[in-house]
PDB file of C-alpha atoms in Angstrom:
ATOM      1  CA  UNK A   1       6.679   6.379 -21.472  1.00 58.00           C
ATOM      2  CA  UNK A   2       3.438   7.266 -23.215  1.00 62.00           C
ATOM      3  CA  UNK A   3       0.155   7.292 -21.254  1.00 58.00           C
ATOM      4  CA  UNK A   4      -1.303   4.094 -22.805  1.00 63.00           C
ATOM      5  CA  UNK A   5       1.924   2.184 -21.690  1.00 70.00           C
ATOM      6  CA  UNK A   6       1.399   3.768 -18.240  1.00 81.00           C
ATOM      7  CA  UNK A   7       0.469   1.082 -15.411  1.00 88.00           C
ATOM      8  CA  UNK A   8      -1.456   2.035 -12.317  1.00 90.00           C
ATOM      9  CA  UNK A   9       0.525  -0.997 -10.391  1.00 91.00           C
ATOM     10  CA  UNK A  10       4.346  -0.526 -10.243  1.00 94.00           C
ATOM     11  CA  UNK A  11       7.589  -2.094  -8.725  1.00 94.00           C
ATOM     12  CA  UNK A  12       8.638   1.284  -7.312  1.00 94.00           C
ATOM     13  CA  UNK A  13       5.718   1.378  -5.615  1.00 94.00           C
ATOM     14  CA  UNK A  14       5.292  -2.336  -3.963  1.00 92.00           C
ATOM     15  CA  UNK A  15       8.921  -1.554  -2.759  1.00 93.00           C
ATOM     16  CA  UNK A  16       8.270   1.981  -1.201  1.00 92.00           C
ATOM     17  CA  UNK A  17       5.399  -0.102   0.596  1.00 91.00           C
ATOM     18  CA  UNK A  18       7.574  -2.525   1.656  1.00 90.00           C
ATOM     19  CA  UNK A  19      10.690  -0.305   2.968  1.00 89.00           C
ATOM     20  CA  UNK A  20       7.518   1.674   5.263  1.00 90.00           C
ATOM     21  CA  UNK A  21       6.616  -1.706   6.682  1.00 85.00           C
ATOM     22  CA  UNK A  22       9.762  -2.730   7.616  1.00 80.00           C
ATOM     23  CA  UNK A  23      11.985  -0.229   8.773  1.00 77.00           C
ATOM     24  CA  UNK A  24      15.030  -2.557  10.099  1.00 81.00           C
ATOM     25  CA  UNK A  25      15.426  -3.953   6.160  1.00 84.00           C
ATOM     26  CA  UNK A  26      19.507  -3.077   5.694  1.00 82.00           C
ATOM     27  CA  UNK A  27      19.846  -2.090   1.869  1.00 88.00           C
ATOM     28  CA  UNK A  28      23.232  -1.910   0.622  1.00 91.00           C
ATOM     29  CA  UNK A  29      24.624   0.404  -2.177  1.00 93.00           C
ATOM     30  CA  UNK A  30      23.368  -1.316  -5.114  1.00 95.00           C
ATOM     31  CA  UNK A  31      25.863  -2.595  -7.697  1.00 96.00           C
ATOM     32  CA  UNK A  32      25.301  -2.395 -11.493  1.00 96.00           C
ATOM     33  CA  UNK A  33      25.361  -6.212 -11.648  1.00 97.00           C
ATOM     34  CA  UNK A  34      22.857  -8.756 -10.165  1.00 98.00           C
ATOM     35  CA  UNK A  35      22.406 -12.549 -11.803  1.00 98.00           C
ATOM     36  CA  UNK A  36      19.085 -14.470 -11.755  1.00 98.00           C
ATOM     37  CA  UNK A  37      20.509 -17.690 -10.744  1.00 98.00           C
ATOM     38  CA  UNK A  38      18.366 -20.803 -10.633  1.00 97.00           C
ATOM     39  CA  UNK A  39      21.008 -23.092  -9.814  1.00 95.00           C
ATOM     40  CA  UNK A  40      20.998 -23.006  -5.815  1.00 94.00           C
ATOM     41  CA  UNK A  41      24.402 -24.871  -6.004  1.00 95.00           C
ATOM     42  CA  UNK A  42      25.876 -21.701  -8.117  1.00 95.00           C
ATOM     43  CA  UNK A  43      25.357 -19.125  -5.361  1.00 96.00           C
ATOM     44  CA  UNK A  44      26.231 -21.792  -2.133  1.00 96.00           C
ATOM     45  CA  UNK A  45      29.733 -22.317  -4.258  1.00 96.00           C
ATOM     46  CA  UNK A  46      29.627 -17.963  -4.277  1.00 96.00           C
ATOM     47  CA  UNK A  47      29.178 -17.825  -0.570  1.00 96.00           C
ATOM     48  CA  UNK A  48      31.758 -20.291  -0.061  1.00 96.00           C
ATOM     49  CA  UNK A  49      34.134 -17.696  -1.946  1.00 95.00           C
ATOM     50  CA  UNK A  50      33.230 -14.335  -1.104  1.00 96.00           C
ATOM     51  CA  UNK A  51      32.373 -12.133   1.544  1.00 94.00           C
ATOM     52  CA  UNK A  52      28.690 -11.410   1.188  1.00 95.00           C
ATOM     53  CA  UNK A  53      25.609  -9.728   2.679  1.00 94.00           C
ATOM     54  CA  UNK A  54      22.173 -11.515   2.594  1.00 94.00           C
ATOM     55  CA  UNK A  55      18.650  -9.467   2.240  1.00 93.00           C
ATOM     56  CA  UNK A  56      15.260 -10.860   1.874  1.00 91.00           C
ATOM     57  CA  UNK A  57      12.831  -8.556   0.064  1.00 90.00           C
ATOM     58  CA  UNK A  58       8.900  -8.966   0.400  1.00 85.00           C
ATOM     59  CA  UNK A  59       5.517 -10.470   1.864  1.00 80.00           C
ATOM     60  CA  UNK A  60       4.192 -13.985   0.613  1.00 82.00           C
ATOM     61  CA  UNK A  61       6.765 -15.044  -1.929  1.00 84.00           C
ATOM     62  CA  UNK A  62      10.394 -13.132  -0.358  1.00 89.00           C
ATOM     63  CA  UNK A  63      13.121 -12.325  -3.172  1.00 92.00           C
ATOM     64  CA  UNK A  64      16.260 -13.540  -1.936  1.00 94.00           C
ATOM     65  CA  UNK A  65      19.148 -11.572  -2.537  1.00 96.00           C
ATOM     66  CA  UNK A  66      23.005 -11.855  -2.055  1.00 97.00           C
ATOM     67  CA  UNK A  67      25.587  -8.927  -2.460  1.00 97.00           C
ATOM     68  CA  UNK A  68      28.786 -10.098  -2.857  1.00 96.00           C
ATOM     69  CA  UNK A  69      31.695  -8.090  -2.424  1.00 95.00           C
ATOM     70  CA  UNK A  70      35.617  -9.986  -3.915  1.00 93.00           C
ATOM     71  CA  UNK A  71      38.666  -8.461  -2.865  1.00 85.00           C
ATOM     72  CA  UNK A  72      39.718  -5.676  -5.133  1.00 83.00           C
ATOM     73  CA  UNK A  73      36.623  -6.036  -7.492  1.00 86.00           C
ATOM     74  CA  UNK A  74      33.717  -4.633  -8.722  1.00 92.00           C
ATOM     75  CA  UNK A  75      30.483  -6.069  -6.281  1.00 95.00           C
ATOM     76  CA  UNK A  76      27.732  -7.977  -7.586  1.00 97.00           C
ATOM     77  CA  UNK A  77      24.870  -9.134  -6.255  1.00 98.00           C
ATOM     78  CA  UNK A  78      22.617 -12.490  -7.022  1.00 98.00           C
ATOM     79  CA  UNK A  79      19.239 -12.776  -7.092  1.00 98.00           C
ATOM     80  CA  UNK A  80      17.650 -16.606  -6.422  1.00 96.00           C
ATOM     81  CA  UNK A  81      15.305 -16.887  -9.113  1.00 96.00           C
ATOM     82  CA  UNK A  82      11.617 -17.082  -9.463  1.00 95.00           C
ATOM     83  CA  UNK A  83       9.930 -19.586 -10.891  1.00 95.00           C
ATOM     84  CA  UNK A  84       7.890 -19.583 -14.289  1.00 97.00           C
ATOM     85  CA  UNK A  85       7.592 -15.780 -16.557  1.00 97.00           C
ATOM     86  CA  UNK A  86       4.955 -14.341 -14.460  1.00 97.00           C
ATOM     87  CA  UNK A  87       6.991 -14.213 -11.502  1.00 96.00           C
ATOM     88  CA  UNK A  88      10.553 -14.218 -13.035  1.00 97.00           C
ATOM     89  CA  UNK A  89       9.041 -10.658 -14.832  1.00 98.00           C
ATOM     90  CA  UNK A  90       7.548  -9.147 -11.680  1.00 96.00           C
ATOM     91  CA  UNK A  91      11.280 -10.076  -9.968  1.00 97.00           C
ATOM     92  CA  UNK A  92      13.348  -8.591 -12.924  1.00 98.00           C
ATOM     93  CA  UNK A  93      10.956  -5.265 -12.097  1.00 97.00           C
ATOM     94  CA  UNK A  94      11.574  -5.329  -8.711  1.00 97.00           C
ATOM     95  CA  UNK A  95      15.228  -5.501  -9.152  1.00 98.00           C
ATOM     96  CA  UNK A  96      14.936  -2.661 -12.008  1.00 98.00           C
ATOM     97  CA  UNK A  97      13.730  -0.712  -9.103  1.00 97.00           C
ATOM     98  CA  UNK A  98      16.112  -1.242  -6.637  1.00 97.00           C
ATOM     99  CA  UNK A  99      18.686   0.278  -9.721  1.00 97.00           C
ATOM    100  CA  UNK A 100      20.139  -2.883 -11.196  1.00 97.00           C
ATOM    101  CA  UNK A 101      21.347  -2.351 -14.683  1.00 97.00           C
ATOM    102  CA  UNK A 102      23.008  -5.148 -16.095  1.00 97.00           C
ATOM    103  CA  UNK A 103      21.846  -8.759 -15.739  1.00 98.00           C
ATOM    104  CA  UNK A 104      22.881 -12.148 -16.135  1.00 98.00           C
ATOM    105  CA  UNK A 105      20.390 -15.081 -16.014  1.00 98.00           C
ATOM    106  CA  UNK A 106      21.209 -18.761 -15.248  1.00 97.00           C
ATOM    107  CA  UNK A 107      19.681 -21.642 -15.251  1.00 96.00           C
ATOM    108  CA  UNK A 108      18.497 -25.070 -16.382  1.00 96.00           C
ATOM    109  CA  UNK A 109      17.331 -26.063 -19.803  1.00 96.00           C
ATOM    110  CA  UNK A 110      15.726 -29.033 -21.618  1.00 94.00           C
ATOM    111  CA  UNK A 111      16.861 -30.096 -25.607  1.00 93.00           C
ATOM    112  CA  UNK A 112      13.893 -30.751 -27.753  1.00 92.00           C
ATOM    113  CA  UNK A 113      15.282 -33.095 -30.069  1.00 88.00           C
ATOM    114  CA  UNK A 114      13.914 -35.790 -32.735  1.00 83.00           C
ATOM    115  CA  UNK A 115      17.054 -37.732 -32.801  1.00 85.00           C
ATOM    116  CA  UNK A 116      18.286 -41.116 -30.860  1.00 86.00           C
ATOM    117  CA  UNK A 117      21.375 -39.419 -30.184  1.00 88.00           C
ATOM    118  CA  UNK A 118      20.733 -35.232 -29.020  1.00 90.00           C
ATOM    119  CA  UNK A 119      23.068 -32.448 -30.088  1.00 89.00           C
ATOM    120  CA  UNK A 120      23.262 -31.491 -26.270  1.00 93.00           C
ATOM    121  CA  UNK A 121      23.908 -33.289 -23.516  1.00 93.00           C
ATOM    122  CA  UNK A 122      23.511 -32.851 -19.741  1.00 92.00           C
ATOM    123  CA  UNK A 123      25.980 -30.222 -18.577  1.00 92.00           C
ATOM    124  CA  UNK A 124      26.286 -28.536 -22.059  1.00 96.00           C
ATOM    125  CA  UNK A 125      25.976 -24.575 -21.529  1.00 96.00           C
ATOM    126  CA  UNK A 126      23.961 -23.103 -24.159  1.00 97.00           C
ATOM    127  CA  UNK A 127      24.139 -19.214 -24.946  1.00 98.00           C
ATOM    128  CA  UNK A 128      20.390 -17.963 -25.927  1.00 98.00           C
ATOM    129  CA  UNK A 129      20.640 -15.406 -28.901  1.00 97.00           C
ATOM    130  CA  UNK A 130      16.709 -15.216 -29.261  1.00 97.00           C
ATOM    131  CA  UNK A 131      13.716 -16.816 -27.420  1.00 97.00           C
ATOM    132  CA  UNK A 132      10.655 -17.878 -29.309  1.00 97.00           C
ATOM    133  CA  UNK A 133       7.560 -16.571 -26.824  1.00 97.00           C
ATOM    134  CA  UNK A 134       5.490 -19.282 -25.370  1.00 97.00           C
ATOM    135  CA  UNK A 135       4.380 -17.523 -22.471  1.00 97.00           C
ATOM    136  CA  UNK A 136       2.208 -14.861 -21.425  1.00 97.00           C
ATOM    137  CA  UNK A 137       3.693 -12.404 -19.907  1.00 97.00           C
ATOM    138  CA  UNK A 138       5.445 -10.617 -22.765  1.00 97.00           C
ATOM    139  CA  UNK A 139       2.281  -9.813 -24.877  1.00 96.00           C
ATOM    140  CA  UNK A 140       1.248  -7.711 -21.513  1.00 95.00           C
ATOM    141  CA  UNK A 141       5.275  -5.629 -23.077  1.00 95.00           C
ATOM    142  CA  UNK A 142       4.918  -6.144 -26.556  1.00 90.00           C
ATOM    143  CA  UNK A 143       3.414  -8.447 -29.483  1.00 88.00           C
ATOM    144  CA  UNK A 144       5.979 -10.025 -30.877  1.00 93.00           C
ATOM    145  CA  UNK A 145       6.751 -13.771 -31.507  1.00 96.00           C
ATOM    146  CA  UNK A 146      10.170 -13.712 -30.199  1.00 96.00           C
ATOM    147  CA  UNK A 147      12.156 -11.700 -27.885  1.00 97.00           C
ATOM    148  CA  UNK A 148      16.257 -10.578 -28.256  1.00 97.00           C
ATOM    149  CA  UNK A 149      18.939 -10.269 -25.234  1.00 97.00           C
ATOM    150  CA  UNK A 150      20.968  -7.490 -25.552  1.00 96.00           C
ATOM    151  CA  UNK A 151      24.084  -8.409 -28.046  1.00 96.00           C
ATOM    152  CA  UNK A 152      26.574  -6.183 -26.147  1.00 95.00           C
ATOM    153  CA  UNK A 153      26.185  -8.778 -23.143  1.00 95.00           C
ATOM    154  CA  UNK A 154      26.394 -11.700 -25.730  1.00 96.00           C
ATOM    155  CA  UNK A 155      29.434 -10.413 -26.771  1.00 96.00           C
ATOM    156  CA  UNK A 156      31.002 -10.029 -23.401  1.00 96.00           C
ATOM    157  CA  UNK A 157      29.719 -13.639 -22.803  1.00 97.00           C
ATOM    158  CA  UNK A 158      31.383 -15.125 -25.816  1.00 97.00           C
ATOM    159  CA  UNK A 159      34.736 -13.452 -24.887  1.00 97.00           C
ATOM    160  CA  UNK A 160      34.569 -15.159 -21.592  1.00 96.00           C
ATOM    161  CA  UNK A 161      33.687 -18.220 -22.536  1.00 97.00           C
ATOM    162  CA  UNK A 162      36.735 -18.336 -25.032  1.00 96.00           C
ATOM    163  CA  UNK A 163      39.237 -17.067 -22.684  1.00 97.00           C
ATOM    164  CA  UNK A 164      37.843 -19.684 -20.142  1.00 97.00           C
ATOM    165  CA  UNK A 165      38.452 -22.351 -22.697  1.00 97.00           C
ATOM    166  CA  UNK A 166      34.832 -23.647 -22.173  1.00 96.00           C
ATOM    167  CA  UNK A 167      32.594 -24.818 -25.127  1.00 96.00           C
ATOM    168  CA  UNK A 168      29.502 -23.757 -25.692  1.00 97.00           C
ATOM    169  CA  UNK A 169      26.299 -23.436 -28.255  1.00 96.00           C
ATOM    170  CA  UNK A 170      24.828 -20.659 -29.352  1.00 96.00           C
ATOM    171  CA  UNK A 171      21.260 -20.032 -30.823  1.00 96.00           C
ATOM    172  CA  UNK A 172      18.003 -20.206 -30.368  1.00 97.00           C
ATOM    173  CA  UNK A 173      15.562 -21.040 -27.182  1.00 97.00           C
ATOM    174  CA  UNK A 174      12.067 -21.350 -26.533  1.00 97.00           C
ATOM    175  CA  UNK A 175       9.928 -20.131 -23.629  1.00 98.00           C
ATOM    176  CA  UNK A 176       7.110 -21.696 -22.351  1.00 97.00           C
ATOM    177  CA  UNK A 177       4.544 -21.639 -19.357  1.00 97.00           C
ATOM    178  CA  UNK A 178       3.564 -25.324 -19.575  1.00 94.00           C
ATOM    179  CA  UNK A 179       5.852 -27.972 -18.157  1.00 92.00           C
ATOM    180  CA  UNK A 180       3.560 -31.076 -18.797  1.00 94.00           C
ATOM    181  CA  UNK A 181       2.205 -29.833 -22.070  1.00 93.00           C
ATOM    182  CA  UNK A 182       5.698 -30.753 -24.882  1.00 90.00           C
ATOM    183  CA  UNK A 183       3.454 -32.169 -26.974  1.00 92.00           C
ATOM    184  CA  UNK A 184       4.890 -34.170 -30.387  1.00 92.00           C
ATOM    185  CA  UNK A 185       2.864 -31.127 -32.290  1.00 94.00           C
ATOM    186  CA  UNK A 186       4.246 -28.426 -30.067  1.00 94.00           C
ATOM    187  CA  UNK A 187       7.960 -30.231 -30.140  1.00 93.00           C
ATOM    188  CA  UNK A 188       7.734 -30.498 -33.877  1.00 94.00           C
ATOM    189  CA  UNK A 189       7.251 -26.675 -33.774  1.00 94.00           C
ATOM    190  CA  UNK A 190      10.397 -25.732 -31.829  1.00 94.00           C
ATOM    191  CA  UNK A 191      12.437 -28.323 -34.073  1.00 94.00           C
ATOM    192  CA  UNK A 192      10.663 -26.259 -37.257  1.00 94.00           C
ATOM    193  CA  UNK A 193      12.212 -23.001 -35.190  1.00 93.00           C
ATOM    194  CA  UNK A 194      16.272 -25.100 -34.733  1.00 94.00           C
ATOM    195  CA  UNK A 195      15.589 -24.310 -30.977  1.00 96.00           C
ATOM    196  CA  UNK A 196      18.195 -25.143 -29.336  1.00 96.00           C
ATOM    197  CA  UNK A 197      16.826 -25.668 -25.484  1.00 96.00           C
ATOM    198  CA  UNK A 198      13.670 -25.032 -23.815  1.00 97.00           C
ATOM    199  CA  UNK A 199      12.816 -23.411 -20.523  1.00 97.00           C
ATOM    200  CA  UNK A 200      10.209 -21.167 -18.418  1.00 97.00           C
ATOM    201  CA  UNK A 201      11.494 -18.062 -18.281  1.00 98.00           C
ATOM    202  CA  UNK A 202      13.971 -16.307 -20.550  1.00 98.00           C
ATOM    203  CA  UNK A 203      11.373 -14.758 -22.917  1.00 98.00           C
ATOM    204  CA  UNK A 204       9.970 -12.805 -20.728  1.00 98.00           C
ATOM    205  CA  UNK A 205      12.788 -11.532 -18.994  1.00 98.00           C
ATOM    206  CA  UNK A 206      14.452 -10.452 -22.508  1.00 98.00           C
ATOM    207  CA  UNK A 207      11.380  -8.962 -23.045  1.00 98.00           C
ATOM    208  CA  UNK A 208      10.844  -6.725 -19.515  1.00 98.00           C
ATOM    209  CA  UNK A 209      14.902  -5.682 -19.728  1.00 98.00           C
ATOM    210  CA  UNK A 210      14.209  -4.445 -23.264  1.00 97.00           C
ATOM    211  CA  UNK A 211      10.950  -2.465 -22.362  1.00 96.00           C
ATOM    212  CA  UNK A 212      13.432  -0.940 -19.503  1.00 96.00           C
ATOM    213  CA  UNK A 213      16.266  -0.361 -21.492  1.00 97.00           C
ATOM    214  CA  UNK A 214      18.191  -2.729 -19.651  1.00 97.00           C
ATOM    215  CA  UNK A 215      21.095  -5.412 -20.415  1.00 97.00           C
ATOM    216  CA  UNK A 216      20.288  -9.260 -20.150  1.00 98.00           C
ATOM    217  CA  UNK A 217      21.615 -11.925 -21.521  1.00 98.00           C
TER     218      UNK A 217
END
């Protein structure tokens, strides 16, 4: 990394800190896989299935995180999101950290649309391919007025979505840190842009995996 990317605060760090605090914290091996799941039903329906081991990582605002472990398969672990790209980036580093690799993110969306009847409906799954940046966490990465997942994982997705029989959009999302401020100007924007859905997160977190090197999607 070159010295003006270098940052005097990092994940590795906060974590060392908190492993010397509290000495009885049981980390498993960690698995290649973890998913940011925002949908609390999604990982209640995974505990339901699986065998799994529950760890609880930090001070004020604790990352909650599940390793499960299916019979004869690969373990996984998920990660109950944080709320909003400030936070959702600083977890995503954390977990970098810890040695995830390969990441999964899911979670609830909202369809900007100017039409009586909406291309989407509630319930549709939508596959981002590119999130326009409305936040401000990913000019602290890069300058840049959209951010990519990585198209191996999209790939994989697609796959499994087709052998699952399960339908699907794919295209573009937008990312922003203002709930209460979709505007008609700022909704007229997205429309300009064909997003597809638009969330709190996902910008960023394309953004931090790509500065790592890492796969999201």
């Amino acid at each position: 990394m070159p010295a003006s990317m270098y940052s005097i605060t990092s994940a590795e760090r906060y974590l060392n800190f908190l492993f010397s605090r509290q000495k009885n914290i049981d980390l498993p091996v960690i698995p290649h896989h973890c998913t940011l799941c925002f949908l609390p039903d999604v990982i209640e329906l995974m505990k339901e299935r699986y065998a799994y081991h529950t760890l609880t990582l930090g001070v004020i605002n604790p990352m909650q995180l599940f390793f499960f472990y299916p019979h004869k398969k690969s373990a996984f672990a998920i990660a109950r999101g944080q709320h909003g790209a400030p936070m959702a980036a600083i977890q995503l580093e954390e977990l970098i950290a810890l040695g995830f690799s390969d990441f999964l993110v899911i979670g609830p969306a909202g369809h900007p649309t100017a039409k009586p009847q909406p291309d989407l409906h509630i319930g549709d799954i939508v596959l981002a391919t590119r999130s326009w940046i409305f936040e401000g966490t990913s000019a602290h990465y890069k300058s840049s007025p959209f951010s990519l997942p990585a198209p191996e994982t999209i790939t994989h997705l697609v796959s499994a979505f087709e052998q699952l029989g399960l339908q699907y959009r794919k295209g573009d999302i937008a990312t922003t840190d203002a709930l209460y401020r979709e505007t008609t100007v700022f909704v007229q924007e997205l429309l300009s842009h064909h997003v597809l859905a638009i969330e709190m997160e996902l910008s960023a977190l394309f953004t931090v995996a790509h500065f790592y090197n890492k796969s999201l999607a």
